[in-house]
């Protein structure tokens, strides 16, 4: 598989998606999918409000056209049209005049980060609210305030999308990302845009060993909806998977393992991260917080990890207006893209071989061995002999890397030569 | 299960039992059981001398009414009535006058601890002897000495007791202690009294998950006798067990593992000791010395550990007259009692659960989740979600504690709530 | 099994074998076997040139009577009769006069070790050459040189030898050494001579538990030839094996594990090396370089280790004229011999026992226990009780050593006593 430069294009897609007001349902998700569909042929699915999905029910669809707080001079002092984070997600409609004190019960701000507008939601309890910077909140004087939210909560549907890119094998690699967050760049337009460009790259490959399942869902309810339809197949076929989130800022990579930390996804992630040569942060599964909560749950148990940059909850801009287009960079996105390409490439390479002959094959007659008997073997010959020794049908290339220190990429190349020479076969 | 204060009462029972001359057979054991029976309804069993028990034979019954050494002035210089340790256990009767030199072959003392009377026995070789402090021995001048031991060794029986406290399950917890030592407080009246009060406490519980088997036997021959009757059932039913010994002095706790150190008894003991927050000593199974020698032997293989304070053989008062009523304290006994209550309570709590639904259940509709979407979950919610995640049918609560750091007690409480909500079931 | 002194005799055999020109085929191997046969009744086998052995073909037989380089004064400046390393192994015949420059293409020397003649071969590509010290090569002036190699490469046969020393069990211990190197003492006449004397010693034993397979083969092609005939049986029967190589110089012992480092051969080698009390070097299997390359290969998978002194490739005299009779010593050979005797003795001792009774047996009635009950057991009694405790049918003596710290030799002695007493049986 070939590696290409995409950082700038990924950043451009994030910029295009940024202004849209997304939530777990509603037209914002549909508009976002329309933009993504310009890049890749995703299938878009609608699931009616009220549908039971595992233990949950698809909520009413939420849409919003305007929201603001006016002071007694008629000035819009908080305006959804300036920043869609200003409104509490899933706010019910309201049109009232309140005292400063009454208003305060509906306000959300962050005293510790007084210039940031927080991102808050109330999907399952009917209420309304506004989010604003703590500085702004502190400046609100006594007096009357007119609050107006022009939203609707009606029976509609939840929208999600996926794309299945077939491979030689029915075994699947899952890439899942969440599409429900409004104007925030790292969390999670970075994941959405990266998944889009990885799809594009995978579609361009002439041949894939694995089938790829790429999933764009609203977080939690969307993942549950998706699983309710596909978990039997996924439980059977998915051999490794990734939650794509928080991949856009200039920070070291980080890794959140699967439930028990021992799956193929864990092994490939740790190998890829280790061989970047740069430090990375390892989290415990106890620090989880995205759709691995569903994918790894009892009875589902998929082998899913997250490879991120600054992990959600772990950066000061998280879930605020400061997670904006300045916070992510084309360079960081490019690096993230390359790392995911590499993990996928290694998964494709990571076969299990068995030697075709007993004892060492005679490499000399195949021009793979020095003709003069020397005390030391050339390093390339040593690698060949080590692969042949450990190709006993019980080790995949990642395991042979652990046993020999030879990179998976080198092992793959050597395996190709030896397979051609009929010295190895894939099992 | 409720925790109660018992240190003073346990100390009182030790004081009551202290003067009695016990051995592996004889009336001393019967008198001791009579006192214990005032607290708990033990069943008392008699096994005739000569009975084959596994590789052994129940020895003749030994009783003693008096024993002394008189000097040539007719003064009793060593007197069994002052301290029953003065006579070598299982001494045959004697009534002779000897020279100082002849006498010396029958004396036992400890040069390194010259003020202590040692505890010595000769159960299986017919001989007689006296134990005395090394100081006293050194003071014995040349001259004639009259030795008199009024003992009998006759066909009779070995006496032991047990009590089975039934639970919901046939699976058993074994608490075993040894009753054969004469006037020594830590080794092992502490174990005897503690086992009595643990029985009392267990009997008071309205409901028990496990069946409790509490066993009071003379060490070695008694444990073998007990096993010869019950090993098939015990091998099938006992899931964890403890030897109660040396639990009365003011010293740190100590732990002697099972044969391979990997049983449920080991896990609960280590958990309970670790969470006291105080240091404790861990011994190797090679340091064993009580009835785990029988219970853990090949073909029996029970999961038995010892949780002690100063371990037998490891304190200077061990097997001497200095292991007296001053050496043990109500406070130490209380702490030991509480630790055993806790180990039992944790065993009762330590169930294996499995989640009843796929994916995360919707906690909001059960009022178990914040209604406003926030970047961080409250700690209590986090604990709930972690239990639900790891309740996949393969982990008991002790294992979930290891995976999550949540105390077994908290996990148990949460599991109760979730079971009521039909989100978990016990497997 | 009794231990005897053999260092001097082993050194003498090395001295006798040293002058012979050996290669992977030819009369040198036959002459060497004739000398070995004076010590032990090896079976000698001839396999015709052209025979297919696994992926390989037995090459033509090589013999050589003379080889030299003459300068234009007719002086023999490089003379095979002075040192058989001077000729490139398997050189085709040549009789030509060349310029200095033409000659140089056929010369081999070591610039980093300018006084040593290197050992080089070209078994599978037809060419000729001379090896000489780099000092000598540098002194060669321009002029004409007459090169003469009186060798023959004809259809003949490959010669190897083995000896099977039967034991009570069909299970086998393999000792394999390579016989193909010309005049070099440590690599590998030390291995050849040691294997000879170990055979002699094994033949003298009245009784052996295991069957011993001792194999003398040319390296690589000989091991492959041997495996092609015997691998099915060896795969079934060999429980542990050793490559005997580089055992003659005064240096610390070293250990090269089996492929995964977890076999009986690994366990016994590590035990024997550890209990010498002297430091030893542990290598990775990645540093392998002898016939374990065949014996451990996929589909063969024998449990083979190497216990050496200075490992091949790891000493400056390796594969040069400096690996001579001064480099090896009777004392080092004696120590190596004793270590191999010990590994074999431990393998013979290393049985798995199970106790014949439930609970502890009554040791007193068998005079194996103190008659006075004492706080501490005598160390010998403690060892007995520990062996009885861990003799549960799942542990061999090496494992019981790991669990108890008791030497395998002590455990073996105790097991003999307990087996006689019918307390243990071998499983």
PDB file of C-alpha atoms in Angstrom, chain C residues 207-418:
ATOM      1  CA  UNK C 207      22.060 -48.982  34.016  1.00  0.00           C
ATOM      2  CA  UNK C 208      20.761 -46.006  32.168  1.00  0.00           C
ATOM      3  CA  UNK C 209      17.267 -44.597  32.383  1.00  0.00           C
ATOM      4  CA  UNK C 210      17.405 -42.879  28.986  1.00  0.00           C
ATOM      5  CA  UNK C 211      18.653 -44.114  25.657  1.00  0.00           C
ATOM      6  CA  UNK C 212      21.597 -42.022  24.446  1.00  0.00           C
ATOM      7  CA  UNK C 213      22.044 -41.090  20.809  1.00  0.00           C
ATOM      8  CA  UNK C 214      25.553 -39.765  20.139  1.00  0.00           C
ATOM      9  CA  UNK C 215      26.064 -38.330  16.693  1.00  0.00           C
ATOM     10  CA  UNK C 216      29.277 -37.311  14.865  1.00  0.00           C
ATOM     11  CA  UNK C 217      28.406 -35.532  11.620  1.00  0.00           C
ATOM     12  CA  UNK C 218      29.839 -32.953   9.282  1.00  0.00           C
ATOM     13  CA  UNK C 219      28.135 -29.697  10.261  1.00  0.00           C
ATOM     14  CA  UNK C 220      24.948 -28.677   8.388  1.00  0.00           C
ATOM     15  CA  UNK C 221      24.958 -31.211   5.495  1.00  0.00           C
ATOM     16  CA  UNK C 222      25.739 -34.038   7.908  1.00  0.00           C
ATOM     17  CA  UNK C 223      23.058 -32.995  10.402  1.00  0.00           C
ATOM     18  CA  UNK C 224      20.590 -32.729   7.512  1.00  0.00           C
ATOM     19  CA  UNK C 225      21.624 -36.144   6.254  1.00  0.00           C
ATOM     20  CA  UNK C 226      21.214 -37.588   9.716  1.00  0.00           C
ATOM     21  CA  UNK C 227      17.816 -35.955  10.211  1.00  0.00           C
ATOM     22  CA  UNK C 228      16.606 -37.114   6.804  1.00  0.00           C
ATOM     23  CA  UNK C 229      17.023 -40.694   8.059  1.00  0.00           C
ATOM     24  CA  UNK C 230      15.990 -40.322  11.678  1.00  0.00           C
ATOM     25  CA  UNK C 231      13.824 -37.260  12.214  1.00  0.00           C
ATOM     26  CA  UNK C 232      10.562 -39.116  12.693  1.00  0.00           C
ATOM     27  CA  UNK C 233      11.983 -41.228  15.476  1.00  0.00           C
ATOM     28  CA  UNK C 234      13.950 -38.352  16.999  1.00  0.00           C
ATOM     29  CA  UNK C 235      10.928 -36.035  16.943  1.00  0.00           C
ATOM     30  CA  UNK C 236       9.072 -38.707  18.895  1.00  0.00           C
ATOM     31  CA  UNK C 237      11.764 -39.804  21.347  1.00  0.00           C
ATOM     32  CA  UNK C 238      14.319 -37.045  22.022  1.00  0.00           C
ATOM     33  CA  UNK C 239      13.499 -35.299  25.321  1.00  0.00           C
ATOM     34  CA  UNK C 240      16.681 -33.223  25.540  1.00  0.00           C
ATOM     35  CA  UNK C 241      19.772 -32.691  23.471  1.00  0.00           C
ATOM     36  CA  UNK C 242      23.051 -30.842  23.292  1.00  0.00           C
ATOM     37  CA  UNK C 243      25.365 -29.637  20.549  1.00  0.00           C
ATOM     38  CA  UNK C 244      28.909 -30.256  21.802  1.00  0.00           C
ATOM     39  CA  UNK C 245      31.173 -27.516  20.504  1.00  0.00           C
ATOM     40  CA  UNK C 246      33.904 -25.143  21.741  1.00  0.00           C
ATOM     41  CA  UNK C 247      34.456 -26.794  25.105  1.00  0.00           C
ATOM     42  CA  UNK C 248      38.233 -26.743  25.458  1.00  0.00           C
ATOM     43  CA  UNK C 249      39.547 -23.288  26.363  1.00  0.00           C
ATOM     44  CA  UNK C 250      39.996 -21.762  29.788  1.00  0.00           C
ATOM     45  CA  UNK C 251      37.022 -19.402  29.810  1.00  0.00           C
ATOM     46  CA  UNK C 252      33.685 -19.182  31.583  1.00  0.00           C
ATOM     47  CA  UNK C 253      30.907 -21.470  30.417  1.00  0.00           C
ATOM     48  CA  UNK C 254      28.229 -20.163  28.091  1.00  0.00           C
ATOM     49  CA  UNK C 255      24.724 -21.244  27.177  1.00  0.00           C
ATOM     50  CA  UNK C 256      22.711 -20.939  24.001  1.00  0.00           C
ATOM     51  CA  UNK C 257      19.046 -21.804  24.625  1.00  0.00           C
ATOM     52  CA  UNK C 258      16.647 -23.759  22.471  1.00  0.00           C
ATOM     53  CA  UNK C 259      14.325 -21.937  20.081  1.00  0.00           C
ATOM     54  CA  UNK C 260      11.869 -20.829  22.758  1.00  0.00           C
ATOM     55  CA  UNK C 261      14.150 -21.445  25.762  1.00  0.00           C
ATOM     56  CA  UNK C 262      11.655 -23.582  27.674  1.00  0.00           C
ATOM     57  CA  UNK C 263      12.615 -27.222  27.161  1.00  0.00           C
ATOM     58  CA  UNK C 264      13.971 -29.840  29.551  1.00  0.00           C
ATOM     59  CA  UNK C 265      17.396 -29.285  27.954  1.00  0.00           C
ATOM     60  CA  UNK C 266      17.208 -25.594  28.872  1.00  0.00           C
ATOM     61  CA  UNK C 267      16.118 -26.356  32.407  1.00  0.00           C
ATOM     62  CA  UNK C 268      18.862 -28.859  33.094  1.00  0.00           C
ATOM     63  CA  UNK C 269      21.540 -26.675  31.475  1.00  0.00           C
ATOM     64  CA  UNK C 270      20.550 -23.635  33.503  1.00  0.00           C
ATOM     65  CA  UNK C 271      20.372 -25.653  36.700  1.00  0.00           C
ATOM     66  CA  UNK C 272      23.798 -27.215  36.154  1.00  0.00           C
ATOM     67  CA  UNK C 273      25.399 -23.900  35.190  1.00  0.00           C
ATOM     68  CA  UNK C 274      23.818 -21.977  38.065  1.00  0.00           C
ATOM     69  CA  UNK C 275      24.925 -24.527  40.624  1.00  0.00           C
ATOM     70  CA  UNK C 276      28.572 -24.392  39.510  1.00  0.00           C
ATOM     71  CA  UNK C 277      28.536 -21.142  41.476  1.00  0.00           C
ATOM     72  CA  UNK C 278      30.605 -19.476  38.746  1.00  0.00           C
ATOM     73  CA  UNK C 279      29.384 -16.814  36.335  1.00  0.00           C
ATOM     74  CA  UNK C 280      28.391 -17.938  32.852  1.00  0.00           C
ATOM     75  CA  UNK C 281      27.260 -16.164  29.699  1.00  0.00           C
ATOM     76  CA  UNK C 282      23.732 -16.582  28.354  1.00  0.00           C
ATOM     77  CA  UNK C 283      23.208 -16.013  24.662  1.00  0.00           C
ATOM     78  CA  UNK C 284      20.030 -15.525  22.677  1.00  0.00           C
ATOM     79  CA  UNK C 285      18.916 -18.199  20.220  1.00  0.00           C
ATOM     80  CA  UNK C 286      19.455 -15.449  17.628  1.00  0.00           C
ATOM     81  CA  UNK C 287      23.199 -16.035  18.180  1.00  0.00           C
ATOM     82  CA  UNK C 288      22.907 -19.678  17.090  1.00  0.00           C
ATOM     83  CA  UNK C 289      25.332 -21.021  14.507  1.00  0.00           C
ATOM     84  CA  UNK C 290      25.682 -24.770  14.644  1.00  0.00           C
ATOM     85  CA  UNK C 291      23.457 -27.788  14.075  1.00  0.00           C
ATOM     86  CA  UNK C 292      20.632 -26.497  16.273  1.00  0.00           C
ATOM     87  CA  UNK C 293      19.863 -24.596  13.063  1.00  0.00           C
ATOM     88  CA  UNK C 294      18.676 -27.963  11.714  1.00  0.00           C
ATOM     89  CA  UNK C 295      17.568 -29.742  14.888  1.00  0.00           C
ATOM     90  CA  UNK C 296      15.323 -26.857  16.038  1.00  0.00           C
ATOM     91  CA  UNK C 297      13.927 -25.937  12.623  1.00  0.00           C
ATOM     92  CA  UNK C 298      10.175 -25.864  11.842  1.00  0.00           C
ATOM     93  CA  UNK C 299       8.785 -29.376  11.500  1.00  0.00           C
ATOM     94  CA  UNK C 300      11.739 -30.849  13.431  1.00  0.00           C
ATOM     95  CA  UNK C 301      11.610 -28.787  16.643  1.00  0.00           C
ATOM     96  CA  UNK C 302      13.935 -30.802  18.880  1.00  0.00           C
ATOM     97  CA  UNK C 303      14.725 -29.545  22.407  1.00  0.00           C
ATOM     98  CA  UNK C 304      18.403 -28.740  21.853  1.00  0.00           C
ATOM     99  CA  UNK C 305      20.756 -26.341  23.644  1.00  0.00           C
ATOM    100  CA  UNK C 306      24.474 -25.681  23.510  1.00  0.00           C
ATOM    101  CA  UNK C 307      26.604 -25.504  26.625  1.00  0.00           C
ATOM    102  CA  UNK C 308      30.008 -24.187  25.601  1.00  0.00           C
ATOM    103  CA  UNK C 309      32.996 -22.316  26.912  1.00  0.00           C
ATOM    104  CA  UNK C 310      33.963 -19.452  24.529  1.00  0.00           C
ATOM    105  CA  UNK C 311      31.205 -19.605  21.945  1.00  0.00           C
ATOM    106  CA  UNK C 312      32.025 -19.878  18.244  1.00  0.00           C
ATOM    107  CA  UNK C 313      32.239 -16.420  16.599  1.00  0.00           C
ATOM    108  CA  UNK C 314      32.953 -14.901  20.017  1.00  0.00           C
ATOM    109  CA  UNK C 315      36.711 -15.429  20.475  1.00  0.00           C
ATOM    110  CA  UNK C 316      39.495 -13.875  18.430  1.00  0.00           C
ATOM    111  CA  UNK C 317      41.126 -17.229  17.600  1.00  0.00           C
ATOM    112  CA  UNK C 318      37.848 -18.521  16.119  1.00  0.00           C
ATOM    113  CA  UNK C 319      38.227 -20.100  12.667  1.00  0.00           C
ATOM    114  CA  UNK C 320      41.939 -19.379  12.478  1.00  0.00           C
ATOM    115  CA  UNK C 321      45.243 -21.142  12.943  1.00  0.00           C
ATOM    116  CA  UNK C 322      45.313 -19.662  16.456  1.00  0.00           C
ATOM    117  CA  UNK C 323      42.643 -22.119  17.556  1.00  0.00           C
ATOM    118  CA  UNK C 324      45.456 -24.615  18.092  1.00  0.00           C
ATOM    119  CA  UNK C 325      46.625 -27.129  20.696  1.00  0.00           C
ATOM    120  CA  UNK C 326      47.870 -24.330  22.954  1.00  0.00           C
ATOM    121  CA  UNK C 327      44.405 -22.761  23.010  1.00  0.00           C
ATOM    122  CA  UNK C 328      42.770 -25.733  24.740  1.00  0.00           C
ATOM    123  CA  UNK C 329      43.810 -27.230  28.084  1.00  0.00           C
ATOM    124  CA  UNK C 330      43.317 -30.540  29.887  1.00  0.00           C
ATOM    125  CA  UNK C 331      41.936 -28.635  32.865  1.00  0.00           C
ATOM    126  CA  UNK C 332      39.243 -26.859  30.838  1.00  0.00           C
ATOM    127  CA  UNK C 333      38.325 -30.114  29.102  1.00  0.00           C
ATOM    128  CA  UNK C 334      38.040 -31.875  32.448  1.00  0.00           C
ATOM    129  CA  UNK C 335      35.690 -29.187  33.761  1.00  0.00           C
ATOM    130  CA  UNK C 336      33.577 -29.350  30.602  1.00  0.00           C
ATOM    131  CA  UNK C 337      33.445 -33.119  30.862  1.00  0.00           C
ATOM    132  CA  UNK C 338      32.336 -32.940  34.485  1.00  0.00           C
ATOM    133  CA  UNK C 339      29.636 -30.403  33.627  1.00  0.00           C
ATOM    134  CA  UNK C 340      28.218 -32.649  30.888  1.00  0.00           C
ATOM    135  CA  UNK C 341      28.368 -35.668  33.195  1.00  0.00           C
ATOM    136  CA  UNK C 342      26.451 -33.633  35.711  1.00  0.00           C
ATOM    137  CA  UNK C 343      23.777 -32.540  33.223  1.00  0.00           C
ATOM    138  CA  UNK C 344      23.321 -36.149  32.166  1.00  0.00           C
ATOM    139  CA  UNK C 345      23.261 -37.352  35.766  1.00  0.00           C
ATOM    140  CA  UNK C 346      20.606 -34.789  36.608  1.00  0.00           C
ATOM    141  CA  UNK C 347      18.528 -35.800  33.590  1.00  0.00           C
ATOM    142  CA  UNK C 348      18.718 -39.398  34.823  1.00  0.00           C
ATOM    143  CA  UNK C 349      17.671 -38.310  38.314  1.00  0.00           C
ATOM    144  CA  UNK C 350      14.966 -35.923  37.203  1.00  0.00           C
ATOM    145  CA  UNK C 351      11.928 -38.118  37.706  1.00  0.00           C
ATOM    146  CA  UNK C 352       8.392 -37.164  38.653  1.00  0.00           C
ATOM    147  CA  UNK C 353       7.120 -38.767  41.832  1.00  0.00           C
ATOM    148  CA  UNK C 354       3.824 -39.032  43.547  1.00  0.00           C
ATOM    149  CA  UNK C 355       3.230 -39.693  47.237  1.00  0.00           C
ATOM    150  CA  UNK C 356       1.698 -43.038  48.095  1.00  0.00           C
ATOM    151  CA  UNK C 357      -0.409 -41.865  51.036  1.00  0.00           C
ATOM    152  CA  UNK C 358      -2.827 -39.110  51.910  1.00  0.00           C
ATOM    153  CA  UNK C 359      -1.654 -36.612  54.507  1.00  0.00           C
ATOM    154  CA  UNK C 360       1.867 -36.770  55.861  1.00  0.00           C
ATOM    155  CA  UNK C 361       3.063 -40.321  56.402  1.00  0.00           C
ATOM    156  CA  UNK C 362       4.088 -41.134  59.947  1.00  0.00           C
ATOM    157  CA  UNK C 363       7.817 -40.680  59.649  1.00  0.00           C
ATOM    158  CA  UNK C 364       8.519 -41.536  63.294  1.00  0.00           C
ATOM    159  CA  UNK C 365       7.669 -45.202  62.893  1.00  0.00           C
ATOM    160  CA  UNK C 366      10.132 -45.273  59.974  1.00  0.00           C
ATOM    161  CA  UNK C 367      12.885 -43.599  62.034  1.00  0.00           C
ATOM    162  CA  UNK C 368      12.781 -40.564  59.779  1.00  0.00           C
ATOM    163  CA  UNK C 369      11.533 -38.050  62.363  1.00  0.00           C
ATOM    164  CA  UNK C 370      12.723 -36.742  65.753  1.00  0.00           C
ATOM    165  CA  UNK C 371      11.057 -38.555  68.663  1.00  0.00           C
ATOM    166  CA  UNK C 372      10.899 -35.448  70.865  1.00  0.00           C
ATOM    167  CA  UNK C 373       8.471 -32.828  69.551  1.00  0.00           C
ATOM    168  CA  UNK C 374      10.673 -29.771  68.977  1.00  0.00           C
ATOM    169  CA  UNK C 375       9.930 -26.311  67.727  1.00  0.00           C
ATOM    170  CA  UNK C 376      12.222 -26.733  64.697  1.00  0.00           C
ATOM    171  CA  UNK C 377      12.704 -29.717  62.417  1.00  0.00           C
ATOM    172  CA  UNK C 378      16.251 -30.825  61.608  1.00  0.00           C
ATOM    173  CA  UNK C 379      17.164 -29.650  58.068  1.00  0.00           C
ATOM    174  CA  UNK C 380      17.292 -33.191  56.676  1.00  0.00           C
ATOM    175  CA  UNK C 381      13.760 -33.925  57.946  1.00  0.00           C
ATOM    176  CA  UNK C 382      12.572 -30.639  56.452  1.00  0.00           C
ATOM    177  CA  UNK C 383      13.909 -31.679  53.047  1.00  0.00           C
ATOM    178  CA  UNK C 384      12.112 -35.029  53.298  1.00  0.00           C
ATOM    179  CA  UNK C 385       8.822 -33.347  54.201  1.00  0.00           C
ATOM    180  CA  UNK C 386       9.201 -30.818  51.388  1.00  0.00           C
ATOM    181  CA  UNK C 387       9.788 -33.510  48.813  1.00  0.00           C
ATOM    182  CA  UNK C 388       6.763 -35.442  50.075  1.00  0.00           C
ATOM    183  CA  UNK C 389       4.630 -32.299  49.943  1.00  0.00           C
ATOM    184  CA  UNK C 390       5.513 -31.388  46.367  1.00  0.00           C
ATOM    185  CA  UNK C 391       5.505 -34.984  45.083  1.00  0.00           C
ATOM    186  CA  UNK C 392       1.982 -34.623  43.815  1.00  0.00           C
ATOM    187  CA  UNK C 393       2.534 -36.075  40.383  1.00  0.00           C
ATOM    188  CA  UNK C 394       2.904 -32.729  38.643  1.00  0.00           C
ATOM    189  CA  UNK C 395       6.500 -31.766  39.435  1.00  0.00           C
ATOM    190  CA  UNK C 396       9.761 -33.292  38.297  1.00  0.00           C
ATOM    191  CA  UNK C 397      12.756 -32.927  40.624  1.00  0.00           C
ATOM    192  CA  UNK C 398      14.022 -29.859  38.740  1.00  0.00           C
ATOM    193  CA  UNK C 399      10.688 -28.200  39.454  1.00  0.00           C
ATOM    194  CA  UNK C 400      10.775 -29.265  43.107  1.00  0.00           C
ATOM    195  CA  UNK C 401      14.235 -27.734  43.293  1.00  0.00           C
ATOM    196  CA  UNK C 402      12.772 -24.466  42.003  1.00  0.00           C
ATOM    197  CA  UNK C 403       9.982 -24.651  44.584  1.00  0.00           C
ATOM    198  CA  UNK C 404      12.129 -25.635  47.581  1.00  0.00           C
ATOM    199  CA  UNK C 405      15.730 -24.706  46.852  1.00  0.00           C
ATOM    200  CA  UNK C 406      16.829 -28.287  47.590  1.00  0.00           C
ATOM    201  CA  UNK C 407      19.438 -29.570  45.119  1.00  0.00           C
ATOM    202  CA  UNK C 408      18.277 -32.158  42.598  1.00  0.00           C
ATOM    203  CA  UNK C 409      21.001 -34.443  43.900  1.00  0.00           C
ATOM    204  CA  UNK C 410      19.620 -34.287  47.458  1.00  0.00           C
ATOM    205  CA  UNK C 411      16.073 -34.728  46.227  1.00  0.00           C
ATOM    206  CA  UNK C 412      17.175 -37.770  44.260  1.00  0.00           C
ATOM    207  CA  UNK C 413      18.827 -39.339  47.312  1.00  0.00           C
ATOM    208  CA  UNK C 414      15.801 -38.687  49.488  1.00  0.00           C
ATOM    209  CA  UNK C 415      13.471 -39.991  46.779  1.00  0.00           C
ATOM    210  CA  UNK C 416      15.467 -43.238  46.714  1.00  0.00           C
ATOM    211  CA  UNK C 417      14.981 -43.696  50.477  1.00  0.00           C
ATOM    212  CA  UNK C 418      11.291 -42.794  50.329  1.00  0.00           C
TER     213      UNK C 418
END
